[in-house]
CSV table of C-alpha atoms in Angstrom, one decimal:
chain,number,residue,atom,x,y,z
A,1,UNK,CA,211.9,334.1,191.2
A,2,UNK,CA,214.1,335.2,188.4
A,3,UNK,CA,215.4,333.6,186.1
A,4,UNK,CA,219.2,334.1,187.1
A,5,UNK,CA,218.6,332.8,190.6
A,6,UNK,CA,217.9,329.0,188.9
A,7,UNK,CA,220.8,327.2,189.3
A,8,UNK,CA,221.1,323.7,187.4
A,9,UNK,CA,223.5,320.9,189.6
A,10,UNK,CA,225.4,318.8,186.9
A,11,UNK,CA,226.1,315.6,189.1
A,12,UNK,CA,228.9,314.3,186.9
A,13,UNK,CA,230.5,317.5,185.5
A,14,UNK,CA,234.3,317.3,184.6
A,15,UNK,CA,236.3,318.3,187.7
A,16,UNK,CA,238.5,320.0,185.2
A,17,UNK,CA,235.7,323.0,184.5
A,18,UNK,CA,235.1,323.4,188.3
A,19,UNK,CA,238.0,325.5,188.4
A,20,UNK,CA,237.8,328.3,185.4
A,21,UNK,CA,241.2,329.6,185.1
A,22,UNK,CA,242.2,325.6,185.0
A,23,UNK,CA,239.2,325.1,182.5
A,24,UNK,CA,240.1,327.9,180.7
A,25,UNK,CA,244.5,326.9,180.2
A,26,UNK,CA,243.1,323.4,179.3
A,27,UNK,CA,241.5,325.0,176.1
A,28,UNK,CA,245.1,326.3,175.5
A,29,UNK,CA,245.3,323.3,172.5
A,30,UNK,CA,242.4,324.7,171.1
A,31,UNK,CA,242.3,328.4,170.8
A,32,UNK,CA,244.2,331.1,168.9
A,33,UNK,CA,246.5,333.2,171.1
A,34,UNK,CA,244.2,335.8,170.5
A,35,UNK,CA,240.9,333.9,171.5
A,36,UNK,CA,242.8,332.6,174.9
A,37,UNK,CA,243.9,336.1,175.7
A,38,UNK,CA,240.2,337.1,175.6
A,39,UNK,CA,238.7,334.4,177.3
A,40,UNK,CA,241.0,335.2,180.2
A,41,UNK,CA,240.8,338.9,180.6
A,42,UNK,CA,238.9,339.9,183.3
A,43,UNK,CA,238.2,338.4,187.1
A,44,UNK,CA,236.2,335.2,187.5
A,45,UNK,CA,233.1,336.5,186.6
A,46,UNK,CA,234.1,337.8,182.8
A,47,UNK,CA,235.9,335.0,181.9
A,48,UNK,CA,233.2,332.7,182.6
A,49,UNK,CA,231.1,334.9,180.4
A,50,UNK,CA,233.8,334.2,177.9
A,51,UNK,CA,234.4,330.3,178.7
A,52,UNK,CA,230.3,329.9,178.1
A,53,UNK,CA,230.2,332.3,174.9
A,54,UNK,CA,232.9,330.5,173.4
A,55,UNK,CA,231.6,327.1,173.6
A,56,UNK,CA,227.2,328.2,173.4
A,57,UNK,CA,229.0,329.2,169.4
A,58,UNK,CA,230.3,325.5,169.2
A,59,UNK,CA,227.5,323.9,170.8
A,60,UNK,CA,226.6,321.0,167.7
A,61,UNK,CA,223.2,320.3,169.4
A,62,UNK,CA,222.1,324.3,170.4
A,63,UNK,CA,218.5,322.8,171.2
A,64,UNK,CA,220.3,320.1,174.4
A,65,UNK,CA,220.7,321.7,177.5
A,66,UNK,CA,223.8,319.8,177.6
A,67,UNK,CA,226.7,320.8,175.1
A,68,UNK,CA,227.8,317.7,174.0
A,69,UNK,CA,230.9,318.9,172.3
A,70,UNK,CA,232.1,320.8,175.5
A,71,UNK,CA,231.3,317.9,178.1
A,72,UNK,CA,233.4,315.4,176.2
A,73,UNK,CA,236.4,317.5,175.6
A,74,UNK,CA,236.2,318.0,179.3
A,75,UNK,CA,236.2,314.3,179.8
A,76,UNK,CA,239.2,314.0,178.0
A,77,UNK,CA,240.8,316.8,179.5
A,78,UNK,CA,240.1,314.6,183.0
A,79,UNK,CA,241.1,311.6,182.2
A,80,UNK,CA,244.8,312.9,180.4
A,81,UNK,CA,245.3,314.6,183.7
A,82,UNK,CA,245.1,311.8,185.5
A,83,UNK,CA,246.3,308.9,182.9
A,84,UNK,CA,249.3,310.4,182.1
A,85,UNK,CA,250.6,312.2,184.9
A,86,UNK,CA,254.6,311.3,185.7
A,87,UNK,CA,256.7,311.6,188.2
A,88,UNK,CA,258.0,315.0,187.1
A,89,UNK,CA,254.8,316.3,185.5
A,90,UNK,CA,251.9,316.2,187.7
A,91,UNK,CA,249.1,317.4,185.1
A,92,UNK,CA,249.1,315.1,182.7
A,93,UNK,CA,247.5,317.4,179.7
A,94,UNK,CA,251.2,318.6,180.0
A,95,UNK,CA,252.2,315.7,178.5
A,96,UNK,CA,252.5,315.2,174.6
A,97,UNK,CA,250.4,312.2,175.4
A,98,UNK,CA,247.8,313.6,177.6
A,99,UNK,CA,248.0,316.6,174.5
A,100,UNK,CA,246.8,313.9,171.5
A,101,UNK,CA,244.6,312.3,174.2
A,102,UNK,CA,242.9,315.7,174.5
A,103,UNK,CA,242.8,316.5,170.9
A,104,UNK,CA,241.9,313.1,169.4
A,105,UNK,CA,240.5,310.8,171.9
A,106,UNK,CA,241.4,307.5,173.4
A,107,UNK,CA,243.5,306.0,170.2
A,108,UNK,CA,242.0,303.1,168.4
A,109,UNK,CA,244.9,300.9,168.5
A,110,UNK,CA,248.1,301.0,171.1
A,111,UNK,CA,251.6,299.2,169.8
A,112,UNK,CA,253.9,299.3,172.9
A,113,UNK,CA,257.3,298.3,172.3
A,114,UNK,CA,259.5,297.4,175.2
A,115,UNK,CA,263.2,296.7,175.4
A,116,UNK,CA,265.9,296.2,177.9
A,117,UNK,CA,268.7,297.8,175.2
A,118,UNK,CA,265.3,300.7,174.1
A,119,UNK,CA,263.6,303.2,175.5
A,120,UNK,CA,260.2,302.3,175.4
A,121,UNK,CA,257.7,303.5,173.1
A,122,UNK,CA,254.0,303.2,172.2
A,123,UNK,CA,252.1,304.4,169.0
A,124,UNK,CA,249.0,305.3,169.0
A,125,UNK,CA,246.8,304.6,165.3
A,126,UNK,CA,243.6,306.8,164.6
A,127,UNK,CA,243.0,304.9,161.5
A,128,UNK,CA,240.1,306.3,161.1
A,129,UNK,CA,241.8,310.0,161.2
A,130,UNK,CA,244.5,308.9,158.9
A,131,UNK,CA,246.8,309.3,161.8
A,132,UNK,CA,249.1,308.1,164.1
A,133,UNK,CA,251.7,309.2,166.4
A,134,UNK,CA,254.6,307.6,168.0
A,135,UNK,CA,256.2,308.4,171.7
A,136,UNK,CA,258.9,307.1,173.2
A,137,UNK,CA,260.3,307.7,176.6
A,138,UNK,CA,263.9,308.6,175.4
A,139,UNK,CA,264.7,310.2,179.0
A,140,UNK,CA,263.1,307.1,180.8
A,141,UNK,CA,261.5,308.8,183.6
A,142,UNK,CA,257.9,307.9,182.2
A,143,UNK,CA,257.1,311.2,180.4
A,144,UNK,CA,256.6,309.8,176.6
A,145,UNK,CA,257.3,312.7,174.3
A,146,UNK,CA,256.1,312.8,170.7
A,147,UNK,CA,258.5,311.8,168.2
A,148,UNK,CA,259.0,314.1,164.9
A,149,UNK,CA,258.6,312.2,161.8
């Protein structure tokens, strides 16, 4: 047997890297417009050559199987598509929510404020990251979008 007819099943891998064109447009907050017109190019076969490349040169732990830096941006990427999906805007990574989600993480602290006479709006505080952002739902059909300070 060679080697390229082991295959390895990853019970709990992020639905959102079953699919690689999807995998691949979720990366889209990540990567230079250069880098994400690489990684596409091809059929399905090149640009998982690309998708694996990219992330083997970002892999923190290179001597794990598992790429521990890969699988948990995936995990957020899953759970922003879900958590902040609205009526309007069925992937939630569409969202400037599901966006920071991706980027940063679940926040460390949530503030929602909610008003008959206001829209309503939550910030999020990374104080560890020295940041926070604020999103309020000025359209009120559920789709929070980032506020400019």
């Amino acid at each position: 047997m060679c080697s390229s007819d082991l295959r390895i099943l990853w019970r709990d891998m992020p639905f959102s890297m079953r699919d690689i064109e999807f995998a691949i447009d979720a990366m889209r907050f990540i990567l230079t417009k250069e880098e994400y017109d690489r990684i596409k190019r091809g059929d399905e076969r090149d640009m998982q050559r690309a998708f694996r490349r990219y992330w083997k040169e970002r892999d923190g732990v290179p001597e794990t199987e598992q790429n521990e830096m890969m699988t948990e941006y995936f995990r957020r990427v899953d759970e922003a598509y879900y958590r902040f999906q609205t009526l309007y805007v069925r992937n939630g990574i569409q969202t400037d929510r599901g966006k920071v989600y991706v980027l940063f993480g679940p926040p460390e602290d949530i503030q929602r404020i909610m008003s008959i006479e206001e829209p309503l709006m939550e910030i999020w505080s990374y104080p560890s990251l020295g940041k926070t952002f604020r999103f309020v739902d000025r359209e009120r059909d559920g789709n929070l979008r980032l506020m400019e300070e």
